PDB file of C-alpha atoms in Angstrom:
ATOM      1  CA  MET A   1     -32.199 143.978 -39.434  1.00  0.00           C
ATOM      2  CA  THR A   2     -35.258 142.614 -36.963  1.00  0.00           C
ATOM      3  CA  GLU A   3     -36.167 144.714 -34.793  1.00  0.00           C
ATOM      4  CA  ASN A   4     -35.232 142.489 -31.656  1.00  0.00           C
ATOM      5  CA  ASN A   5     -32.275 142.480 -32.083  1.00  0.00           C
ATOM      6  CA  TYR A   6     -31.642 146.312 -32.378  1.00  0.00           C
ATOM      7  CA  ASN A   7     -34.404 148.232 -30.849  1.00  0.00           C
ATOM      8  CA  GLN A   8     -33.044 147.180 -26.932  1.00  0.00           C
ATOM      9  CA  TYR A   9     -30.820 149.498 -28.108  1.00  0.00           C
ATOM     10  CA  PHE A  10     -32.240 152.018 -28.278  1.00  0.00           C
ATOM     11  CA  SER A  11     -32.617 154.844 -25.626  1.00  0.00           C
ATOM     12  CA  GLU A  12     -33.414 158.610 -25.612  1.00  0.00           C
ATOM     13  CA  GLU A  13     -30.130 159.451 -23.525  1.00  0.00           C
ATOM     14  CA  SER A  14     -28.398 157.512 -25.558  1.00  0.00           C
ATOM     15  CA  LEU A  15     -29.519 158.728 -29.398  1.00  0.00           C
ATOM     16  CA  TRP A  16     -28.412 162.386 -28.239  1.00  0.00           C
ATOM     17  CA  GLU A  17     -25.243 161.150 -26.639  1.00  0.00           C
ATOM     18  CA  LYS A  18     -24.392 160.242 -30.189  1.00  0.00           C
ATOM     19  CA  LEU A  19     -25.347 162.419 -32.464  1.00  0.00           C
ATOM     20  CA  LYS A  20     -24.404 164.889 -29.942  1.00  0.00           C
ATOM     21  CA  LYS A  21     -20.799 163.512 -30.701  1.00  0.00           C
ATOM     22  CA  TYR A  22     -20.705 162.347 -34.367  1.00  0.00           C
ATOM     23  CA  ALA A  23     -22.770 164.424 -35.940  1.00  0.00           C
ATOM     24  CA  LYS A  24     -20.116 166.514 -37.985  1.00  0.00           C
ATOM     25  CA  VAL A  25     -19.119 162.980 -38.716  1.00  0.00           C
ATOM     26  CA  ALA A  26     -21.588 161.118 -39.807  1.00  0.00           C
ATOM     27  CA  GLY A  27     -23.254 164.110 -42.004  1.00  0.00           C
ATOM     28  CA  THR A  28     -26.713 165.709 -42.914  1.00  0.00           C
ATOM     29  CA  LYS A  29     -28.259 163.004 -44.493  1.00  0.00           C
ATOM     30  CA  VAL A  30     -28.558 160.584 -41.644  1.00  0.00           C
ATOM     31  CA  VAL A  31     -29.229 163.500 -38.911  1.00  0.00           C
ATOM     32  CA  TYR A  32     -31.486 163.976 -40.743  1.00  0.00           C
ATOM     33  CA  ALA A  33     -32.664 160.792 -40.864  1.00  0.00           C
ATOM     34  CA  VAL A  34     -32.602 160.492 -37.735  1.00  0.00           C
ATOM     35  CA  LEU A  35     -34.329 162.607 -36.611  1.00  0.00           C
ATOM     36  CA  LEU A  36     -37.025 162.466 -39.049  1.00  0.00           C
ATOM     37  CA  LEU A  37     -37.382 158.834 -37.010  1.00  0.00           C
ATOM     38  CA  TYR A  38     -37.114 160.289 -33.817  1.00  0.00           C
ATOM     39  CA  TYR A  39     -39.760 162.751 -34.159  1.00  0.00           C
ATOM     40  CA  THR A  40     -42.455 160.555 -35.623  1.00  0.00           C
ATOM     41  CA  MET A  41     -41.463 158.293 -32.652  1.00  0.00           C
ATOM     42  CA  GLN A  42     -42.383 160.795 -30.764  1.00  0.00           C
ATOM     43  CA  ASP A  43     -45.910 161.733 -32.192  1.00  0.00           C
ATOM     44  CA  LYS A  44     -48.851 160.505 -30.603  1.00  0.00           C
ATOM     45  CA  GLY A  45     -50.404 159.577 -33.283  1.00  0.00           C
ATOM     46  CA  THR A  46     -47.670 156.897 -34.084  1.00  0.00           C
ATOM     47  CA  GLY A  47     -48.334 153.136 -33.922  1.00  0.00           C
ATOM     48  CA  ILE A  48     -46.483 150.948 -31.097  1.00  0.00           C
ATOM     49  CA  LYS A  49     -45.494 149.168 -34.010  1.00  0.00           C
ATOM     50  CA  THR A  50     -44.475 151.553 -35.691  1.00  0.00           C
ATOM     51  CA  LYS A  51     -42.540 152.706 -32.978  1.00  0.00           C
ATOM     52  CA  LEU A  52     -40.401 149.893 -33.046  1.00  0.00           C
ATOM     53  CA  SER A  53     -39.224 149.511 -36.079  1.00  0.00           C
ATOM     54  CA  ILE A  54     -37.831 153.308 -35.764  1.00  0.00           C
ATOM     55  CA  ALA A  55     -36.227 152.003 -31.887  1.00  0.00           C
ATOM     56  CA  ALA A  56     -34.767 149.100 -34.369  1.00  0.00           C
ATOM     57  CA  ALA A  57     -33.531 151.884 -36.686  1.00  0.00           C
ATOM     58  CA  LEU A  58     -32.368 154.110 -34.332  1.00  0.00           C
ATOM     59  CA  GLY A  59     -30.806 151.527 -31.877  1.00  0.00           C
ATOM     60  CA  TYR A  60     -28.515 150.321 -34.748  1.00  0.00           C
ATOM     61  CA  PHE A  61     -27.819 153.912 -35.304  1.00  0.00           C
ATOM     62  CA  ILE A  62     -26.680 154.054 -31.705  1.00  0.00           C
ATOM     63  CA  LEU A  63     -24.662 150.656 -31.558  1.00  0.00           C
ATOM     64  CA  PRO A  64     -21.021 151.245 -31.280  1.00  0.00           C
ATOM     65  CA  THR A  65     -20.411 148.127 -33.181  1.00  0.00           C
ATOM     66  CA  ASP A  66     -22.229 147.492 -36.530  1.00  0.00           C
ATOM     67  CA  ALA A  67     -21.348 146.533 -39.665  1.00  0.00           C
ATOM     68  CA  ILE A  68     -18.819 149.402 -40.742  1.00  0.00           C
ATOM     69  CA  ILE A  69     -16.967 151.442 -38.298  1.00  0.00           C
ATOM     70  CA  ASP A  70     -18.865 154.660 -38.007  1.00  0.00           C
ATOM     71  CA  LEU A  71     -15.506 156.502 -37.640  1.00  0.00           C
ATOM     72  CA  ALA A  72     -14.063 155.319 -40.735  1.00  0.00           C
ATOM     73  CA  PRO A  73     -14.059 158.397 -42.744  1.00  0.00           C
ATOM     74  CA  LEU A  74     -16.396 158.324 -45.349  1.00  0.00           C
ATOM     75  CA  ILE A  75     -17.734 155.373 -44.923  1.00  0.00           C
ATOM     76  CA  GLY A  76     -18.447 154.433 -41.620  1.00  0.00           C
ATOM     77  CA  TYR A  77     -22.164 155.371 -41.792  1.00  0.00           C
ATOM     78  CA  SER A  78     -22.869 154.451 -44.620  1.00  0.00           C
ATOM     79  CA  ASP A  79     -24.543 151.100 -43.264  1.00  0.00           C
ATOM     80  CA  ASP A  80     -26.465 153.378 -40.598  1.00  0.00           C
ATOM     81  CA  LEU A  81     -27.403 155.580 -43.632  1.00  0.00           C
ATOM     82  CA  GLY A  82     -29.025 152.371 -45.474  1.00  0.00           C
ATOM     83  CA  VAL A  83     -30.986 151.202 -42.635  1.00  0.00           C
ATOM     84  CA  LEU A  84     -32.594 154.306 -41.523  1.00  0.00           C
ATOM     85  CA  LEU A  85     -33.488 155.341 -45.012  1.00  0.00           C
ATOM     86  CA  PHE A  86     -34.751 151.263 -45.347  1.00  0.00           C
ATOM     87  CA  ALA A  87     -37.091 152.393 -41.700  1.00  0.00           C
ATOM     88  CA  LEU A  88     -38.313 155.529 -43.356  1.00  0.00           C
ATOM     89  CA  SER A  89     -38.982 153.552 -46.650  1.00  0.00           C
ATOM     90  CA  GLN A  90     -41.116 151.152 -44.141  1.00  0.00           C
ATOM     91  CA  ILE A  91     -43.005 154.604 -42.181  1.00  0.00           C
ATOM     92  CA  SER A  92     -42.977 157.118 -44.635  1.00  0.00           C
ATOM     93  CA  LYS A  93     -47.082 156.814 -44.217  1.00  0.00           C
ATOM     94  CA  SER A  94     -46.614 158.277 -40.311  1.00  0.00           C
ATOM     95  CA  ILE A  95     -44.355 161.308 -41.227  1.00  0.00           C
ATOM     96  CA  THR A  96     -46.727 164.870 -41.563  1.00  0.00           C
ATOM     97  CA  PRO A  97     -44.979 168.138 -42.804  1.00  0.00           C
ATOM     98  CA  GLU A  98     -44.643 169.223 -39.014  1.00  0.00           C
ATOM     99  CA  ILE A  99     -42.338 166.232 -38.026  1.00  0.00           C
ATOM    100  CA  LYS A 100     -40.678 167.655 -41.837  1.00  0.00           C
ATOM    101  CA  THR A 101     -40.664 170.599 -40.278  1.00  0.00           C
ATOM    102  CA  LYS A 102     -39.709 170.030 -37.337  1.00  0.00           C
ATOM    103  CA  ALA A 103     -36.116 167.947 -38.459  1.00  0.00           C
ATOM    104  CA  ARG A 104     -35.438 170.235 -40.913  1.00  0.00           C
ATOM    105  CA  GLN A 105     -35.271 173.073 -37.694  1.00  0.00           C
ATOM    106  CA  LYS A 106     -33.206 170.961 -35.749  1.00  0.00           C
ATOM    107  CA  LEU A 107     -30.592 170.403 -38.489  1.00  0.00           C
ATOM    108  CA  ASN A 108     -30.671 174.300 -39.704  1.00  0.00           C
ATOM    109  CA  ASP A 109     -29.515 174.423 -35.491  1.00  0.00           C
ATOM    110  CA  TRP A 110     -26.725 172.339 -35.973  1.00  0.00           C
ATOM    111  CA  PHE A 111     -25.635 172.614 -39.199  1.00  0.00           C
ATOM    112  CA  GLY A 112     -26.468 176.263 -40.237  1.00  0.00           C
ATOM    113  CA  GLU A 113     -28.762 175.995 -43.434  1.00  0.00           C
ATOM    114  CA  VAL A 114     -28.383 172.884 -45.111  1.00  0.00           C
ATOM    115  CA  ASP A 115     -29.520 172.984 -48.825  1.00  0.00           C
ATOM    116  CA  PRO A 116     -31.929 171.184 -49.059  1.00  0.00           C
ATOM    117  CA  GLY A 117     -30.121 168.859 -52.716  1.00  0.00           C
ATOM    118  CA  GLU A 118     -28.403 167.318 -49.671  1.00  0.00           C
ATOM    119  CA  LEU A 119     -31.424 166.200 -48.330  1.00  0.00           C
ATOM    120  CA  LYS A 120     -32.987 165.093 -51.603  1.00  0.00           C
ATOM    121  CA  GLU A 121     -32.693 161.170 -51.798  1.00  0.00           C
ATOM    122  CA  ILE A 122     -34.556 160.845 -47.837  1.00  0.00           C
ATOM    123  CA  ASP A 123     -37.629 163.647 -48.825  1.00  0.00           C
ATOM    124  CA  GLU A 124     -37.871 162.052 -52.112  1.00  0.00           C
ATOM    125  CA  ARG A 125     -38.241 158.345 -49.631  1.00  0.00           C
ATOM    126  CA  VAL A 126     -40.951 159.576 -47.311  1.00  0.00           C
ATOM    127  CA  GLY A 127     -43.047 162.068 -49.920  1.00  0.00           C
TER     128      GLY A 127
END
């Protein structure tokens, strides 16, 4: 994934629109990864290069025509998750405990109390 290919598709409006429509289908892992990236990008302490990497990953998530159709049951968001996890591993040092808390709170608002075991893979990537 090159940043220039996908960061042009990122906008806050498009991100929230996609999440509103497809959060339940995408699942807690994908949504948590998106929220971690989004809140890290919003943090004033995050550098521009990191923000561009995040915009590219979120642009890929927003893009309606990606490698695997998002509406396909079970596997539709697997490519998105792969891209999101890669981006998280690249910017993990920028993710603060406050960002994690904010992302979990929003996730719980949308999904109810989420089992921490569901998010283990992502939490291990971000430390």
